[in-house]
Amino acid sequence: MDILNLDIQKLGQGYKNGDYKVVDVVAAYKKNITDKNDDINAFLEIFDDLDQQVERAQKMIDEGNATQMTGVPVAVKDNILIKDHISSAASHILKTHKATYDATVIVILKEQGAILLGRTNMDEFAMGSSTETSYYGATKNPVDTSRVPGGSSGGSASSVAMNGALVSLGSDTGGSVRQPASFCGVVGLCPTYASVSRHGLMAMASSLDVIGPITKSVADAEIVFNAIGKPDTNDSTCISQAIRDEDTTNGEVKKIGVPRALLAMDGIETEVLENFEASLEKLRSAGYEVVDIELPLITYALPIYYIIQPAEASSNLARYDGVRYGVRKEGENLLDTYLDTKTEGFGKEVQRRIMLGTYVLSHGYYDAYYNKATSLRKKLRMEFDEVFKQVDIVVTPTTPSVAFKFGEKSDPVAMYMSDIFTVPANIASIPALSVPSGNNNDGMPFGLHMIAPFLGEAKLFTLGKDFESRV
Amino acid sequence: MAIHNDQIKKVANMSRLRIDEGELAGFAADFDAIINYIDQISSVDVGDISSFQSRTKNVMREDDNAYEVGEFSDDILANAPDTKDGYIKVNKVL
């Protein structure tokens, strides 16, 4: 039996049967990490307390207290706090920062005896679509190491694709879980906004950020989501149990909608469109009704995003000033300390987005940019709500191209266009899933992107599992 | 509308960032391209959004259940670049 090729369910069954122990499973993953990580650079650190975690998980299994997540090897993105471990958001400015508390998702995973293997590389402060902006060097795509793994959760996606973890947690603000998952040929889920607690996730854009799992199968993504998607009084936006209980969205999928206007935009590779049409054919053959739908504002989701996200990020990153934690560059006075610390501590893309955010929020521009974007955002959500009265799921390709080569997208706007299909879900606060949908002639993975209504994850899992079995 | 170097300097200052003279033009050009891109929204009509209902709610959490003073101090101070007598040491503010 190949320990590294089991899904969460089979892994748990093997633990129960005594086919292997947690120490064996973790050893197998650790060996893979040792063999591959120097090259791939998916992990920034492997934690030094694995033995204790293994012992605790084995005890839970032996005493019959195991849950589905017990003994599951998990890699965690470097912007999710794990107490007493460095959490740096792949930045220079937080190089020395040790988390003083566990994120809620970490509390949950620890309670269930999941094995937290280490922290994964990312674009600095989650700003990017290629993991090229990490202060600690880029991560390579395990499918083709001359190409990017995507971003910002590139380390997370690579860790699963290279078999360095069975599950990885990433964060998704505009596509940062789904796009790298698609680039690396694995599954990525962006849950409904506020369905998973953000307590302990370093905030990038507070109205857009979501923590999501990257896994090898849709069933695994569902298991992780069910574990971590819980109410939390430490996150005041986190959806209450009452609201979850009274929501009537079911897992039925009969009709699928395609927003043709979005597919007609410039910059989408022909092979992506061909793969997408092939996916639609598979869905039709499986008995789903596939129709064209209109979402007039969907083609504006990306510019809306690149107003709201930098604005909120510029506010959220103001706290990184060298005063209370992280790297401080002492100046002659307080202002110089701020200027020196931030200039030296933040990379170029982060500086660009902070300035962009400051600009769109500044006097004279606030109304035209941030206020307008916020209003348009509500409109797009209303358009989605209308569309979901006619269809159960909206599908698009996950990305406009397969994983590109390092350095290929040096122009910021070209890089931002990577998110054209993923961003609408974040803008509308609704869930979306990327499932591998085949490879191109170079063996590079494509992804099919499914968008569901608010709290409609069950629909994603239904369609996702069915599509997965037909690829 | 072209973004001028002066505007970059102003925004950089507000952001508490120093941009070298040599880098100004590069930032201005990037900025220009991005602003041009996001300017698309100016031509879009918002229409009627009066019926919009958010499904998420922001709640005010009561300040009860206070922790013991000092309970987390050691953890927090351990991260501070410079401390003295249980305080974080910083430049003069006034």
XYZ file of C-alpha atoms in Angstrom:
565
model
C 0.000 0.000 0.000
C 1.362 3.402 -0.945
C 0.829 5.529 2.154
C 1.327 8.696 0.138
C -1.526 7.969 -2.243
C -4.395 7.604 0.197
C -7.191 10.093 0.655
C -8.340 11.246 4.094
C -11.023 8.576 4.388
C -8.715 5.688 3.391
C -5.926 7.041 5.603
C -8.264 7.013 8.589
C -9.456 3.491 7.797
C -5.859 2.266 7.704
C -5.169 3.926 11.080
C -8.246 2.217 12.514
C -7.246 -1.183 11.102
C -3.702 -0.786 12.359
C -2.250 -1.084 8.825
C 0.245 1.623 9.784
C 0.773 4.133 12.534
C 0.876 7.915 12.490
C 4.669 7.790 12.851
C 4.905 5.763 9.603
C 2.720 8.162 7.665
C 4.533 11.248 8.898
C 7.898 9.597 8.161
C 6.813 8.949 4.570
C 5.762 12.572 4.075
C 8.890 13.849 5.797
C 11.072 11.809 3.466
C 9.350 13.302 0.464
C 9.859 16.769 1.871
C 13.542 16.059 2.486
C 13.955 14.729 -1.059
C 12.092 17.496 -2.839
C 11.873 20.680 -0.797
C 15.400 21.995 -1.451
C 14.392 22.221 -5.072
C 10.680 23.059 -4.850
C 10.858 25.373 -1.789
C 7.219 24.733 -0.890
C 7.978 24.656 2.850
C 9.718 27.517 4.657
C 10.007 25.429 7.800
C 9.239 21.947 9.061
C 8.142 22.145 12.686
C 10.334 20.631 15.375
C 7.501 19.240 17.487
C 6.310 16.544 15.070
C 7.157 13.725 17.498
C 4.835 15.120 20.171
C 2.060 15.695 17.619
C 2.461 12.132 16.309
C 2.324 10.683 19.815
C -0.820 12.616 20.676
C -2.578 11.623 17.447
C -1.673 7.945 17.873
C -3.088 8.051 21.411
C -6.380 9.428 20.065
C -6.547 6.619 17.512
C -5.650 3.916 20.070
C -8.263 5.185 22.523
C -10.984 5.345 19.872
C -11.192 9.154 19.950
C -9.987 9.783 16.420
C -11.834 12.166 14.093
C -11.469 12.298 10.317
C -8.622 14.788 10.664
C -6.625 12.787 13.238
C -3.175 11.904 11.951
C -3.720 13.805 8.693
C -0.505 15.595 7.590
C -1.323 19.268 7.007
C 0.858 22.098 5.665
C -0.104 25.619 6.767
C 0.353 28.873 4.841
C 2.797 31.294 6.456
C 0.065 33.860 7.202
C -1.944 31.619 9.539
C -0.813 31.927 13.154
C 0.454 28.877 15.034
C 1.461 29.725 18.594
C 5.218 29.915 19.244
C 6.056 29.381 15.586
C 7.369 32.073 13.257
C 4.592 33.516 11.081
C 6.094 35.863 8.547
C 3.652 36.099 5.606
C 6.821 35.363 3.577
C 8.062 38.861 4.378
C 11.253 40.435 5.641
C 9.451 42.709 8.059
C 7.987 39.755 10.000
C 11.047 37.517 9.739
C 11.395 37.336 13.522
C 7.718 37.420 14.443
C 6.507 34.505 16.580
C 2.767 33.967 16.789
C 1.447 34.564 20.296
C -1.745 32.606 19.732
C -3.254 29.914 17.523
C -5.603 30.827 14.721
C -9.035 29.311 15.284
C -8.567 26.899 12.353
C -5.349 25.759 14.050
C -7.099 25.301 17.410
C -9.617 23.089 15.609
C -6.964 21.037 13.794
C -4.859 20.623 16.941
C -7.902 19.468 18.926
C -8.566 16.855 16.272
C -4.997 15.593 16.226
C -4.098 16.699 12.715
C -0.317 16.769 12.153
C 0.816 20.321 11.397
C 3.955 19.595 9.359
C 5.218 23.112 8.749
C 4.584 26.487 7.153
C 4.412 27.008 3.428
C 5.758 29.709 1.147
C 3.544 32.390 -0.362
C 3.599 35.705 -2.160
C 4.596 38.326 0.408
C 1.540 39.353 2.445
C -0.566 37.315 0.013
C -0.025 39.879 -2.750
C 0.601 38.040 -5.954
C -0.378 35.233 -8.287
C 2.912 33.369 -8.639
C 4.712 33.167 -5.243
C 7.538 35.056 -6.972
C 7.324 37.928 -4.476
C 8.226 35.854 -1.408
C 11.191 37.251 0.538
C 12.405 33.655 0.885
C 12.658 32.854 -2.808
C 10.102 31.493 -5.229
C 8.422 28.118 -5.024
C 8.554 25.856 -8.069
C 5.619 24.071 -9.622
C 6.203 20.344 -8.985
C 4.588 19.484 -12.336
C 7.206 21.534 -14.218
C 9.874 23.234 -12.149
C 10.538 25.917 -14.760
C 7.042 27.245 -14.064
C 5.371 29.058 -11.206
C 3.017 27.214 -8.862
C 0.658 30.176 -8.864
C -0.077 32.346 -5.858
C -0.400 33.598 -3.368
C -0.758 30.101 -1.788
C 1.891 28.647 -4.119
C 3.753 26.843 -1.345
C 0.528 25.279 -0.108
C -0.461 24.025 -3.555
C 3.044 22.727 -4.279
C 3.266 20.971 -0.923
C 0.235 18.835 -1.828
C 1.197 18.382 -5.485
C 4.664 17.145 -4.501
C 3.200 14.782 -1.887
C 4.753 16.743 0.953
C 1.370 16.979 2.686
C -2.046 15.408 2.229
C -3.841 18.665 2.946
C -2.737 22.265 2.932
C -4.430 25.390 4.227
C -4.188 28.530 2.137
C -5.921 31.875 2.075
C -8.001 33.178 -0.822
C -8.715 36.877 -1.333
C -8.995 37.012 -5.128
C -8.122 33.462 -6.138
C -5.074 32.673 -4.028
C -6.223 29.129 -3.176
C -7.961 28.225 -6.433
C -5.449 29.577 -8.961
C -2.368 27.798 -7.520
C -4.449 24.628 -7.026
C -5.339 24.751 -10.723
C -1.734 25.458 -11.777
C -0.474 22.484 -9.743
C -3.212 20.033 -10.700
C -4.883 19.758 -7.301
C -8.211 20.781 -5.766
C -8.718 24.197 -4.153
C -11.768 25.411 -2.241
C -12.587 29.019 -1.467
C -15.399 28.742 1.103
C -18.225 31.246 1.552
C -16.878 34.473 3.027
C -17.136 34.317 6.825
C -17.931 30.596 6.915
C -14.423 29.861 8.232
C -13.089 31.982 11.097
C -10.434 34.541 10.146
C -9.205 34.815 13.743
C -5.469 34.271 13.449
C -5.274 34.813 9.693
C -3.109 37.835 8.979
C -5.595 40.212 7.414
C -4.981 41.318 3.857
C -8.383 42.562 2.643
C -10.823 41.984 5.472
C -13.981 41.921 3.354
C -12.481 39.417 0.903
C -10.129 37.086 2.835
C -11.143 33.431 3.259
C -9.132 30.437 4.532
C -9.509 27.420 2.269
C -8.137 23.882 1.881
C -5.977 22.585 -0.968
C -6.312 18.826 -1.363
C -5.980 15.998 -3.862
C -9.701 15.294 -4.063
C -13.020 17.072 -3.658
C -14.018 14.609 -0.925
C -10.936 15.650 1.062
C -11.749 19.355 0.608
C -15.233 18.632 1.940
C -13.864 16.856 5.015
C -11.508 19.717 5.833
C -14.194 22.343 5.233
C -16.608 20.513 7.531
C -13.932 20.492 10.220
C -12.861 24.141 10.003
C -16.049 25.844 8.810
C -17.451 26.556 12.263
C -18.862 29.625 14.035
C -16.362 31.539 16.160
C -16.974 34.286 18.712
C -13.388 35.463 18.169
C -14.309 36.531 14.620
C -17.303 38.813 14.762
C -18.038 38.421 11.046
C -18.017 34.617 11.233
C -21.466 33.314 10.340
C -23.423 32.169 13.398
C -24.795 28.659 13.788
C -28.317 30.087 13.671
C -27.788 31.566 10.212
C -26.128 28.362 8.975
C -29.020 26.288 10.335
C -31.729 28.404 8.767
C -30.086 28.442 5.322
C -31.979 26.179 2.961
C -29.402 25.802 0.146
C -29.149 22.103 -0.664
C -26.572 20.035 -2.570
C -28.715 19.503 -5.653
C -27.205 20.422 -9.018
C -29.288 20.205 -12.182
C -28.548 23.343 -14.170
C -25.171 24.941 -14.830
C -24.624 28.493 -16.091
C -21.806 29.820 -18.287
C -21.088 33.591 -18.274
C -20.163 33.865 -21.959
C -19.221 37.557 -21.759
C -16.356 36.752 -19.398
C -15.026 34.052 -21.731
C -14.941 36.490 -24.626
C -12.391 38.745 -22.920
C -8.868 39.283 -24.225
C -5.954 37.325 -22.889
C -7.536 33.890 -22.458
C -5.485 31.135 -24.097
C -7.213 29.114 -26.827
C -6.222 25.811 -25.212
C -7.937 26.927 -21.978
C -11.159 27.658 -23.844
C -10.930 24.307 -25.645
C -10.430 22.451 -22.389
C -13.363 24.378 -20.912
C -15.673 23.389 -23.768
C -14.541 19.776 -23.357
C -15.444 20.016 -19.656
C -18.877 21.382 -20.561
C -19.367 18.404 -22.881
C -18.548 16.031 -20.030
C -21.110 17.819 -17.868
C -23.764 17.599 -20.594
C -23.049 13.880 -21.075
C -23.452 13.435 -17.337
C -26.962 14.795 -17.607
C -26.560 18.402 -16.440
C -28.316 21.152 -18.354
C -25.714 23.719 -19.412
C -26.989 27.194 -20.339
C -25.546 30.598 -21.094
C -26.181 33.215 -18.428
C -25.628 36.921 -18.107
C -23.827 38.645 -15.310
C -23.320 42.143 -16.749
C -20.926 43.285 -14.029
C -18.745 40.168 -13.999
C -16.296 41.648 -16.492
C -15.751 44.533 -14.048
C -15.036 42.299 -11.051
C -11.272 42.574 -11.517
C -11.031 46.390 -11.553
C -13.469 46.469 -8.601
C -11.148 44.055 -6.813
C -8.025 46.095 -7.532
C -9.634 49.055 -5.815
C -11.119 47.343 -2.769
C -8.245 44.963 -2.041
C -5.343 47.474 -2.068
C -7.495 49.932 -0.089
C -8.205 47.413 2.648
C -4.676 46.003 2.523
C -3.123 49.460 2.924
C -5.130 49.810 6.114
C -4.373 46.291 7.363
C -0.647 46.521 6.700
C -0.315 49.822 8.561
C 0.264 47.825 11.739
C 3.588 46.496 10.397
C 5.785 49.356 11.556
C 8.566 47.735 13.541
C 7.177 48.986 16.848
C 5.711 45.940 18.550
C 7.047 42.943 16.600
C 9.129 41.969 13.616
C 12.159 43.691 12.195
C 12.711 47.312 13.269
C 15.044 49.649 11.441
C 15.765 52.304 14.040
C 15.737 55.867 12.650
C 16.651 59.156 14.249
C 13.041 59.843 15.119
C 9.722 58.041 15.035
C 8.853 59.042 11.467
C 12.262 57.880 10.220
C 11.806 54.584 12.048
C 8.501 54.070 10.244
C 9.956 55.096 6.860
C 13.120 53.018 7.194
C 11.397 49.966 8.653
C 8.664 49.852 6.043
C 10.837 50.723 3.056
C 13.340 48.041 3.932
C 10.843 45.575 5.307
C 8.292 45.470 2.475
C 8.940 44.153 -1.035
C 8.125 46.108 -4.188
C 4.699 44.607 -4.912
C 3.583 45.178 -1.329
C 4.778 48.799 -1.488
C 2.959 49.274 -4.776
C -0.329 47.968 -3.402
C -0.088 49.921 -0.161
C 0.433 53.088 -2.200
C -2.373 52.170 -4.579
C -4.678 51.634 -1.622
C -3.618 54.896 -0.040
C -4.271 56.666 -3.345
C -7.796 55.291 -3.877
C -8.711 56.146 -0.300
C -7.268 59.636 -0.362
C -9.184 62.890 -0.380
C -10.700 63.580 -3.754
C -10.553 59.958 -4.898
C -12.352 58.053 -2.137
C -15.781 58.548 -3.658
C -14.854 57.817 -7.272
C -12.906 54.691 -6.422
C -13.596 52.969 -3.102
C -17.209 54.058 -2.656
C -18.069 53.317 -6.273
C -16.340 49.932 -6.124
C -18.250 49.045 -2.955
C -21.579 49.932 -4.591
C -20.743 47.984 -7.756
C -19.794 45.079 -5.584
C -23.273 44.945 -4.066
C -24.726 45.094 -7.569
C -22.630 42.134 -8.730
C -23.769 40.149 -5.717
C -27.392 40.957 -6.574
C -26.736 39.778 -10.155
C -25.348 36.479 -8.835
C -28.356 36.068 -6.507
C -30.657 36.491 -9.524
C -28.659 34.014 -11.635
C -28.751 31.427 -8.862
C -32.542 31.470 -9.110
C -32.101 30.018 -12.623
C -28.992 27.821 -12.228
C -27.338 25.903 -9.397
C -23.687 26.514 -10.312
C -21.809 28.956 -12.543
C -18.715 27.544 -14.273
C -15.654 29.097 -15.899
C -12.071 27.981 -16.409
C -10.080 28.635 -13.216
C -7.293 30.549 -14.966
C -6.771 32.226 -18.363
C -3.633 30.136 -18.993
C -1.773 27.169 -17.577
C 1.081 27.859 -15.144
C 3.423 30.392 -16.769
C 7.221 30.455 -16.678
C 9.152 32.367 -14.039
C 9.517 36.051 -14.856
C 6.959 35.853 -17.658
C 4.457 38.236 -16.050
C 6.663 41.151 -15.131
C 4.014 43.767 -15.829
C 1.678 44.230 -12.815
C -1.575 44.451 -14.790
C -0.662 41.293 -16.770
C -0.141 39.496 -13.453
C -3.438 40.807 -12.067
C -5.289 39.368 -15.091
C -4.481 35.861 -13.742
C -7.378 36.354 -11.338
C -10.018 37.241 -13.910
C -12.119 34.104 -13.304
C -11.550 33.692 -9.593
C -12.102 37.238 -8.328
C -15.894 37.471 -8.917
C -16.586 34.899 -6.185
C -14.636 36.905 -3.591
C -16.293 40.143 -4.657
C -19.710 38.490 -4.230
C -18.693 36.738 -0.965
C -19.742 33.348 -2.389
C -17.907 30.002 -2.467
C -16.004 28.510 -5.397
C -14.060 25.338 -6.135
C -11.322 24.507 -8.637
C -11.094 20.912 -9.832
C -8.365 19.594 -12.204
C -9.837 19.222 -15.689
C -7.035 17.720 -17.768
C -3.594 18.729 -19.036
C -2.269 20.503 -22.098
C 0.303 19.051 -24.540
C 3.124 20.040 -22.179
C 1.445 18.177 -19.346
C 0.416 21.352 -17.552
C -2.882 21.156 -15.639
C -6.109 22.996 -16.429
C -8.797 23.659 -13.837
C -12.588 23.849 -13.972
C -13.950 26.585 -11.723
C -17.356 26.223 -10.093
C -19.140 29.039 -8.279
C -22.063 28.366 -5.927
C -24.511 30.531 -3.975
C -23.754 31.847 -0.477
C -23.380 28.833 1.878
C -23.748 26.600 -1.206
C -20.645 24.440 -0.613
C -22.788 21.279 -0.791
C -23.479 22.044 -4.466
C -19.769 22.469 -5.126
C -19.022 19.107 -3.544
C -21.821 17.365 -5.494
C -20.740 18.689 -8.873
C -17.049 18.594 -8.017
C -17.068 14.898 -7.106
C -19.122 13.991 -10.158
C -16.888 15.960 -12.539
C -13.734 14.596 -10.892
C -14.858 11.037 -11.613
C -15.257 11.853 -15.308
C -11.963 13.572 -16.084
C -4.540 61.044 -16.686
C -0.814 60.475 -16.298
C 0.472 59.889 -12.794
C 3.285 62.305 -12.027
C 6.326 61.656 -9.910
C 5.050 64.270 -7.432
C 1.890 62.289 -6.868
C 3.953 59.162 -6.180
C 6.040 61.084 -3.657
C 2.887 62.335 -1.932
C 1.259 58.908 -1.788
C 4.524 57.330 -0.670
C 4.782 59.800 2.170
C 1.220 59.061 3.264
C 2.088 55.360 3.145
C 5.230 55.960 5.198
C 7.446 54.675 2.389
C 10.603 56.156 0.868
C 10.898 55.853 -2.878
C 14.346 56.569 -4.363
C 14.515 59.234 -7.077
C 15.709 56.526 -9.423
C 12.660 54.352 -8.748
C 10.045 57.107 -9.000
C 9.563 56.891 -12.745
C 9.135 53.114 -12.603
C 6.536 53.329 -9.849
C 4.744 56.148 -11.680
C 4.547 54.105 -14.878
C 3.210 51.017 -13.044
C 0.761 53.172 -11.127
C -0.383 54.794 -14.334
C -1.159 51.446 -15.940
C -3.039 50.229 -12.865
C -5.078 53.428 -12.443
C -5.965 53.329 -16.134
C -7.155 49.787 -15.638
C -9.296 50.459 -12.566
C -10.698 53.648 -14.137
C -12.985 51.385 -16.197
C -15.493 51.494 -13.368
C -16.144 55.198 -13.890
C -18.169 54.364 -16.993
C -20.368 51.826 -15.231
C -23.746 52.747 -13.816
C -24.465 51.362 -10.351
C -28.237 51.425 -10.756
C -30.588 50.570 -7.937
C -28.971 48.666 -5.052
C -31.539 49.607 -2.423
C -32.719 46.007 -2.150
C -29.245 44.639 -1.381
C -29.157 42.577 1.802
C -25.924 41.407 3.325
C -25.954 37.862 4.689
C -23.079 38.599 7.041
C -23.458 40.661 10.139
C -20.879 42.582 12.104
C -21.544 42.281 15.818
C -20.330 44.203 18.807
C -18.675 41.911 21.291
C -19.160 42.816 24.927
C -16.014 43.620 26.884
C -16.759 41.142 29.630
C -14.597 38.158 30.585
C -11.469 40.284 30.871
C -8.211 38.413 31.196
C -5.807 38.841 34.125
C -3.517 41.829 33.669
C -0.125 40.519 32.613
C -1.382 37.138 31.385
C -0.037 37.614 27.860
C 2.656 40.208 28.527
C 5.626 37.875 28.322
C 4.525 36.416 24.979
C 3.924 39.859 23.528
C 7.108 41.418 24.870
C 9.119 38.489 23.526
C 8.358 39.758 20.032
C 9.183 43.402 20.682
C 12.425 44.649 19.076
C 13.341 46.677 22.148
C 11.947 46.511 25.676
C 12.636 48.001 29.087
C 11.004 47.139 32.409
C 8.003 45.480 30.805
C 7.462 48.276 28.278
C 8.092 48.322 24.542
C 10.762 50.936 23.905
C 10.090 53.317 21.018
C 11.275 56.645 19.671
C 9.987 59.803 21.349
C 6.448 60.446 20.167
C 6.121 64.063 21.185
